[in-house]
JSON list of C-alpha atoms in Angstrom, two decimals:
[
{"chain": "D", "resi": 16, "resn": "MET", "atom": "CA", "xyz": [64.73, 70.05, 17.39]},
{"chain": "D", "resi": 17, "resn": "ALA", "atom": "CA", "xyz": [61.15, 71.31, 17.14]},
{"chain": "D", "resi": 18, "resn": "SER", "atom": "CA", "xyz": [59.32, 70.80, 13.87]},
{"chain": "D", "resi": 19, "resn": "GLN", "atom": "CA", "xyz": [59.50, 73.51, 11.25]},
{"chain": "D", "resi": 20, "resn": "VAL", "atom": "CA", "xyz": [57.17, 74.44, 8.43]},
{"chain": "D", "resi": 21, "resn": "GLU", "atom": "CA", "xyz": [58.35, 76.12, 5.22]},
{"chain": "D", "resi": 22, "resn": "VAL", "atom": "CA", "xyz": [55.84, 78.42, 3.53]},
{"chain": "D", "resi": 23, "resn": "GLY", "atom": "CA", "xyz": [56.51, 79.97, 0.14]},
{"chain": "D", "resi": 24, "resn": "PRO", "atom": "CA", "xyz": [58.42, 81.35, -1.40]},
{"chain": "D", "resi": 25, "resn": "TRP", "atom": "CA", "xyz": [56.16, 83.83, -3.08]},
{"chain": "D", "resi": 26, "resn": "ARG", "atom": "CA", "xyz": [58.21, 84.46, -6.12]},
{"chain": "D", "resi": 27, "resn": "GLY", "atom": "CA", "xyz": [59.01, 86.28, -9.22]},
{"chain": "D", "resi": 28, "resn": "ASP", "atom": "CA", "xyz": [61.01, 84.86, -12.08]},
{"chain": "D", "resi": 29, "resn": "GLY", "atom": "CA", "xyz": [64.36, 86.52, -11.39]},
{"chain": "D", "resi": 30, "resn": "GLY", "atom": "CA", "xyz": [66.88, 86.87, -8.67]},
{"chain": "D", "resi": 31, "resn": "VAL", "atom": "CA", "xyz": [70.13, 85.00, -9.03]},
{"chain": "D", "resi": 32, "resn": "ASN", "atom": "CA", "xyz": [71.19, 85.46, -5.40]},
{"chain": "D", "resi": 33, "resn": "PRO", "atom": "CA", "xyz": [69.58, 83.10, -2.89]},
{"chain": "D", "resi": 34, "resn": "TRP", "atom": "CA", "xyz": [69.36, 84.40, 0.66]},
{"chain": "D", "resi": 35, "resn": "THR", "atom": "CA", "xyz": [68.40, 83.12, 4.10]},
{"chain": "D", "resi": 36, "resn": "PHE", "atom": "CA", "xyz": [67.98, 85.14, 7.27]},
{"chain": "D", "resi": 37, "resn": "LYS", "atom": "CA", "xyz": [68.04, 83.07, 10.44]},
{"chain": "D", "resi": 38, "resn": "PRO", "atom": "CA", "xyz": [68.25, 85.35, 13.47]},
{"chain": "D", "resi": 39, "resn": "ASN", "atom": "CA", "xyz": [70.21, 84.26, 16.50]},
{"chain": "D", "resi": 40, "resn": "GLY", "atom": "CA", "xyz": [67.55, 85.80, 18.73]},
{"chain": "D", "resi": 41, "resn": "ARG", "atom": "CA", "xyz": [64.32, 87.79, 18.40]},
{"chain": "D", "resi": 42, "resn": "ILE", "atom": "CA", "xyz": [63.46, 89.80, 15.27]},
{"chain": "D", "resi": 43, "resn": "VAL", "atom": "CA", "xyz": [63.08, 93.39, 16.46]},
{"chain": "D", "resi": 44, "resn": "GLY", "atom": "CA", "xyz": [62.73, 95.31, 13.20]},
{"chain": "D", "resi": 45, "resn": "PHE", "atom": "CA", "xyz": [63.52, 95.75, 9.54]},
{"chain": "D", "resi": 46, "resn": "ARG", "atom": "CA", "xyz": [64.28, 98.39, 6.93]},
{"chain": "D", "resi": 47, "resn": "ILE", "atom": "CA", "xyz": [62.91, 98.34, 3.40]},
{"chain": "D", "resi": 48, "resn": "ALA", "atom": "CA", "xyz": [63.96, 100.30, 0.32]},
{"chain": "D", "resi": 49, "resn": "SER", "atom": "CA", "xyz": [61.07, 100.65, -2.10]},
{"chain": "D", "resi": 50, "resn": "GLY", "atom": "CA", "xyz": [59.52, 102.64, -4.89]},
{"chain": "D", "resi": 51, "resn": "ASP", "atom": "CA", "xyz": [57.18, 100.90, -7.30]},
{"chain": "D", "resi": 52, "resn": "VAL", "atom": "CA", "xyz": [58.50, 97.58, -5.98]},
{"chain": "D", "resi": 53, "resn": "ILE", "atom": "CA", "xyz": [60.47, 96.22, -3.03]},
{"chain": "D", "resi": 54, "resn": "ASP", "atom": "CA", "xyz": [64.08, 96.98, -3.88]},
{"chain": "D", "resi": 55, "resn": "SER", "atom": "CA", "xyz": [65.62, 95.51, -0.72]},
{"chain": "D", "resi": 56, "resn": "ILE", "atom": "CA", "xyz": [65.07, 94.44, 2.88]},
{"chain": "D", "resi": 57, "resn": "ARG", "atom": "CA", "xyz": [67.35, 94.25, 5.91]},
{"chain": "D", "resi": 58, "resn": "PHE", "atom": "CA", "xyz": [66.30, 92.69, 9.22]},
{"chain": "D", "resi": 59, "resn": "THR", "atom": "CA", "xyz": [67.36, 93.59, 12.75]},
{"chain": "D", "resi": 60, "resn": "TYR", "atom": "CA", "xyz": [67.43, 91.12, 15.63]},
{"chain": "D", "resi": 61, "resn": "GLU", "atom": "CA", "xyz": [68.52, 91.09, 19.26]},
{"chain": "D", "resi": 62, "resn": "ASP", "atom": "CA", "xyz": [70.58, 88.26, 20.67]},
{"chain": "D", "resi": 63, "resn": "ASN", "atom": "CA", "xyz": [70.07, 86.81, 24.15]},
{"chain": "D", "resi": 64, "resn": "SER", "atom": "CA", "xyz": [72.22, 89.61, 25.62]},
{"chain": "D", "resi": 65, "resn": "GLN", "atom": "CA", "xyz": [69.89, 92.18, 23.98]},
{"chain": "D", "resi": 66, "resn": "VAL", "atom": "CA", "xyz": [72.59, 93.34, 21.58]},
{"chain": "D", "resi": 67, "resn": "SER", "atom": "CA", "xyz": [71.21, 94.44, 18.18]},
{"chain": "D", "resi": 68, "resn": "HIS", "atom": "CA", "xyz": [72.51, 92.94, 14.94]},
{"chain": "D", "resi": 69, "resn": "HIS", "atom": "CA", "xyz": [71.59, 93.54, 11.29]},
{"chain": "D", "resi": 70, "resn": "SER", "atom": "CA", "xyz": [71.24, 90.98, 8.56]},
{"chain": "D", "resi": 71, "resn": "ASP", "atom": "CA", "xyz": [72.77, 91.50, 5.16]},
{"chain": "D", "resi": 72, "resn": "THR", "atom": "CA", "xyz": [70.72, 93.65, 2.80]},
{"chain": "D", "resi": 73, "resn": "TYR", "atom": "CA", "xyz": [68.79, 91.43, 0.41]},
{"chain": "D", "resi": 74, "resn": "GLY", "atom": "CA", "xyz": [68.11, 93.19, -2.89]},
{"chain": "D", "resi": 75, "resn": "GLY", "atom": "CA", "xyz": [69.47, 96.00, -5.03]},
{"chain": "D", "resi": 76, "resn": "ASP", "atom": "CA", "xyz": [70.53, 99.60, -4.44]},
{"chain": "D", "resi": 77, "resn": "GLY", "atom": "CA", "xyz": [67.43, 101.33, -5.84]},
{"chain": "D", "resi": 78, "resn": "GLY", "atom": "CA", "xyz": [64.30, 102.72, -4.26]},
{"chain": "D", "resi": 79, "resn": "THR", "atom": "CA", "xyz": [63.80, 105.08, -1.35]},
{"chain": "D", "resi": 80, "resn": "LEU", "atom": "CA", "xyz": [65.16, 103.89, 1.97]},
{"chain": "D", "resi": 81, "resn": "ASN", "atom": "CA", "xyz": [62.21, 103.97, 4.36]},
{"chain": "D", "resi": 82, "resn": "LEU", "atom": "CA", "xyz": [62.56, 104.72, 8.05]},
{"chain": "D", "resi": 83, "resn": "PRO", "atom": "CA", "xyz": [63.46, 101.60, 10.03]},
{"chain": "D", "resi": 84, "resn": "ALA", "atom": "CA", "xyz": [60.58, 99.74, 11.67]},
{"chain": "D", "resi": 85, "resn": "LYS", "atom": "CA", "xyz": [61.30, 98.79, 15.29]},
{"chain": "D", "resi": 86, "resn": "PHE", "atom": "CA", "xyz": [59.13, 96.45, 17.36]},
{"chain": "D", "resi": 87, "resn": "ASP", "atom": "CA", "xyz": [58.35, 97.04, 21.03]},
{"chain": "D", "resi": 88, "resn": "ASP", "atom": "CA", "xyz": [59.83, 94.62, 23.56]},
{"chain": "D", "resi": 89, "resn": "ASP", "atom": "CA", "xyz": [56.52, 92.76, 23.84]},
{"chain": "D", "resi": 90, "resn": "GLU", "atom": "CA", "xyz": [55.74, 92.88, 20.12]},
{"chain": "D", "resi": 91, "resn": "ASP", "atom": "CA", "xyz": [56.10, 89.96, 17.71]},
{"chain": "D", "resi": 92, "resn": "LEU", "atom": "CA", "xyz": [55.29, 89.32, 14.05]},
{"chain": "D", "resi": 93, "resn": "ILE", "atom": "CA", "xyz": [52.01, 87.51, 13.48]},
{"chain": "D", "resi": 94, "resn": "ARG", "atom": "CA", "xyz": [51.44, 88.10, 9.75]},
{"chain": "D", "resi": 95, "resn": "VAL", "atom": "CA", "xyz": [53.36, 88.89, 6.58]},
{"chain": "D", "resi": 96, "resn": "SER", "atom": "CA", "xyz": [51.52, 90.00, 3.47]},
{"chain": "D", "resi": 97, "resn": "GLY", "atom": "CA", "xyz": [52.37, 91.43, 0.09]},
{"chain": "D", "resi": 98, "resn": "THR", "atom": "CA", "xyz": [51.90, 91.35, -3.64]},
{"chain": "D", "resi": 99, "resn": "ILE", "atom": "CA", "xyz": [53.73, 90.08, -6.69]},
{"chain": "D", "resi": 100, "resn": "GLY", "atom": "CA", "xyz": [53.64, 91.66, -10.14]},
{"chain": "D", "resi": 101, "resn": "LYS", "atom": "CA", "xyz": [55.50, 92.67, -13.28]},
{"chain": "D", "resi": 102, "resn": "PHE", "atom": "CA", "xyz": [58.08, 95.45, -13.26]},
{"chain": "D", "resi": 103, "resn": "TYR", "atom": "CA", "xyz": [59.95, 96.06, -16.52]},
{"chain": "D", "resi": 104, "resn": "SER", "atom": "CA", "xyz": [58.88, 92.62, -17.74]},
{"chain": "D", "resi": 105, "resn": "ILE", "atom": "CA", "xyz": [60.12, 90.68, -14.71]},
{"chain": "D", "resi": 106, "resn": "THR", "atom": "CA", "xyz": [57.99, 89.44, -11.85]},
{"chain": "D", "resi": 107, "resn": "VAL", "atom": "CA", "xyz": [59.09, 90.70, -8.42]},
{"chain": "D", "resi": 108, "resn": "ILE", "atom": "CA", "xyz": [57.72, 91.43, -4.95]},
{"chain": "D", "resi": 109, "resn": "THR", "atom": "CA", "xyz": [55.79, 94.67, -5.49]},
{"chain": "D", "resi": 110, "resn": "SER", "atom": "CA", "xyz": [54.69, 95.29, -1.90]},
{"chain": "D", "resi": 111, "resn": "LEU", "atom": "CA", "xyz": [55.27, 94.00, 1.63]},
{"chain": "D", "resi": 112, "resn": "SER", "atom": "CA", "xyz": [53.55, 94.56, 4.97]},
{"chain": "D", "resi": 113, "resn": "PHE", "atom": "CA", "xyz": [54.32, 93.19, 8.41]},
{"chain": "D", "resi": 114, "resn": "HIS", "atom": "CA", "xyz": [51.70, 92.92, 11.16]},
{"chain": "D", "resi": 115, "resn": "SER", "atom": "CA", "xyz": [52.23, 92.47, 14.89]},
{"chain": "D", "resi": 116, "resn": "ASN", "atom": "CA", "xyz": [50.46, 90.98, 17.89]},
{"chain": "D", "resi": 117, "resn": "LYS", "atom": "CA", "xyz": [49.84, 94.53, 19.14]},
{"chain": "D", "resi": 118, "resn": "GLY", "atom": "CA", "xyz": [47.58, 95.34, 16.19]},
{"chain": "D", "resi": 119, "resn": "LYS", "atom": "CA", "xyz": [50.24, 97.41, 14.41]},
{"chain": "D", "resi": 120, "resn": "SER", "atom": "CA", "xyz": [50.82, 97.26, 10.67]},
{"chain": "D", "resi": 121, "resn": "TYR", "atom": "CA", "xyz": [54.11, 98.24, 9.08]},
{"chain": "D", "resi": 122, "resn": "GLY", "atom": "CA", "xyz": [53.60, 99.08, 5.43]},
{"chain": "D", "resi": 123, "resn": "PRO", "atom": "CA", "xyz": [52.54, 98.54, 2.82]},
{"chain": "D", "resi": 124, "resn": "TYR", "atom": "CA", "xyz": [55.91, 99.30, 1.29]},
{"chain": "D", "resi": 125, "resn": "GLY", "atom": "CA", "xyz": [55.93, 99.42, -2.52]},
{"chain": "D", "resi": 126, "resn": "ARG", "atom": "CA", "xyz": [52.92, 100.00, -4.75]},
{"chain": "D", "resi": 127, "resn": "GLY", "atom": "CA", "xyz": [51.14, 96.67, -4.72]},
{"chain": "D", "resi": 128, "resn": "ASP", "atom": "CA", "xyz": [49.95, 94.69, -7.70]},
{"chain": "D", "resi": 129, "resn": "ARG", "atom": "CA", "xyz": [47.76, 91.89, -8.97]},
{"chain": "D", "resi": 130, "resn": "THR", "atom": "CA", "xyz": [48.66, 88.77, -7.04]},
{"chain": "D", "resi": 131, "resn": "SER", "atom": "CA", "xyz": [48.51, 88.99, -3.27]},
{"chain": "D", "resi": 132, "resn": "PHE", "atom": "CA", "xyz": [49.74, 86.69, -0.51]},
{"chain": "D", "resi": 133, "resn": "SER", "atom": "CA", "xyz": [49.19, 86.68, 3.22]},
{"chain": "D", "resi": 134, "resn": "LEU", "atom": "CA", "xyz": [50.50, 84.42, 5.94]},
{"chain": "D", "resi": 135, "resn": "PRO", "atom": "CA", "xyz": [48.86, 84.81, 9.35]},
{"chain": "D", "resi": 136, "resn": "VAL", "atom": "CA", "xyz": [50.41, 82.86, 12.21]},
{"chain": "D", "resi": 137, "resn": "THR", "atom": "CA", "xyz": [48.06, 82.18, 15.11]},
{"chain": "D", "resi": 138, "resn": "LYS", "atom": "CA", "xyz": [50.35, 79.73, 16.88]},
{"chain": "D", "resi": 139, "resn": "GLY", "atom": "CA", "xyz": [54.11, 79.51, 16.65]},
{"chain": "D", "resi": 140, "resn": "LYS", "atom": "CA", "xyz": [56.58, 82.04, 15.36]},
{"chain": "D", "resi": 141, "resn": "PHE", "atom": "CA", "xyz": [58.59, 83.18, 12.38]},
{"chain": "D", "resi": 142, "resn": "ILE", "atom": "CA", "xyz": [62.09, 81.74, 12.73]},
{"chain": "D", "resi": 143, "resn": "ARG", "atom": "CA", "xyz": [63.60, 82.30, 9.28]},
{"chain": "D", "resi": 144, "resn": "PHE", "atom": "CA", "xyz": [63.05, 84.25, 6.07]},
{"chain": "D", "resi": 145, "resn": "PHE", "atom": "CA", "xyz": [64.47, 83.25, 2.69]},
{"chain": "D", "resi": 146, "resn": "GLY", "atom": "CA", "xyz": [64.22, 84.01, -1.01]},
{"chain": "D", "resi": 147, "resn": "ASN", "atom": "CA", "xyz": [66.10, 85.31, -4.04]},
{"chain": "D", "resi": 148, "resn": "TYR", "atom": "CA", "xyz": [67.19, 88.77, -5.09]},
{"chain": "D", "resi": 149, "resn": "GLY", "atom": "CA", "xyz": [68.91, 90.61, -7.90]},
{"chain": "D", "resi": 150, "resn": "ASP", "atom": "CA", "xyz": [68.27, 94.29, -8.52]},
{"chain": "D", "resi": 151, "resn": "PHE", "atom": "CA", "xyz": [65.02, 93.82, -6.56]},
{"chain": "D", "resi": 152, "resn": "LEU", "atom": "CA", "xyz": [63.58, 91.48, -3.96]},
{"chain": "D", "resi": 153, "resn": "ASP", "atom": "CA", "xyz": [62.42, 88.73, -6.29]},
{"chain": "D", "resi": 154, "resn": "SER", "atom": "CA", "xyz": [60.99, 86.26, -3.78]},
{"chain": "D", "resi": 155, "resn": "ILE", "atom": "CA", "xyz": [60.34, 85.81, -0.09]},
{"chain": "D", "resi": 156, "resn": "GLY", "atom": "CA", "xyz": [59.35, 82.81, 2.00]},
{"chain": "D", "resi": 157, "resn": "VAL", "atom": "CA", "xyz": [59.29, 81.94, 5.68]},
{"chain": "D", "resi": 158, "resn": "ILE", "atom": "CA", "xyz": [60.10, 79.08, 8.00]},
{"chain": "D", "resi": 159, "resn": "LEU", "atom": "CA", "xyz": [57.74, 78.76, 10.95]},
{"chain": "D", "resi": 160, "resn": "GLN", "atom": "CA", "xyz": [58.11, 76.94, 14.22]},
{"chain": "D", "resi": 161, "resn": "PRO", "atom": "CA", "xyz": [54.62, 75.76, 15.23]}
]
């Protein structure tokens, strides 16, 4: 097995439900519900037969469901960025953006806040996302394969 590097999670102080998304194929998109914060995220991936599958939805039922983001066939994630801040006295993910090798940015979703994070990947790829959620997306981290 190739080496893996865990980065994060960038976290708030809540979220009783741990989650891990490990696609059995290539990540091809996502859908985020947001308002002032990131309420939830759901990923889409394609298996080796190019059949699309969705992850579970990680987070609560609130926010506005944004249009799904779909990557081109030759498009891959190269950076994830966002912010963390207080919302009704709990610390949560307040914004998220995804950036691709084709120079496209998806987001920011949410309103943004004080503490920012950014993970650019110049070599390797994102192979897993993880974190915690409750009514909101409370934390997010990644596993990279260099």
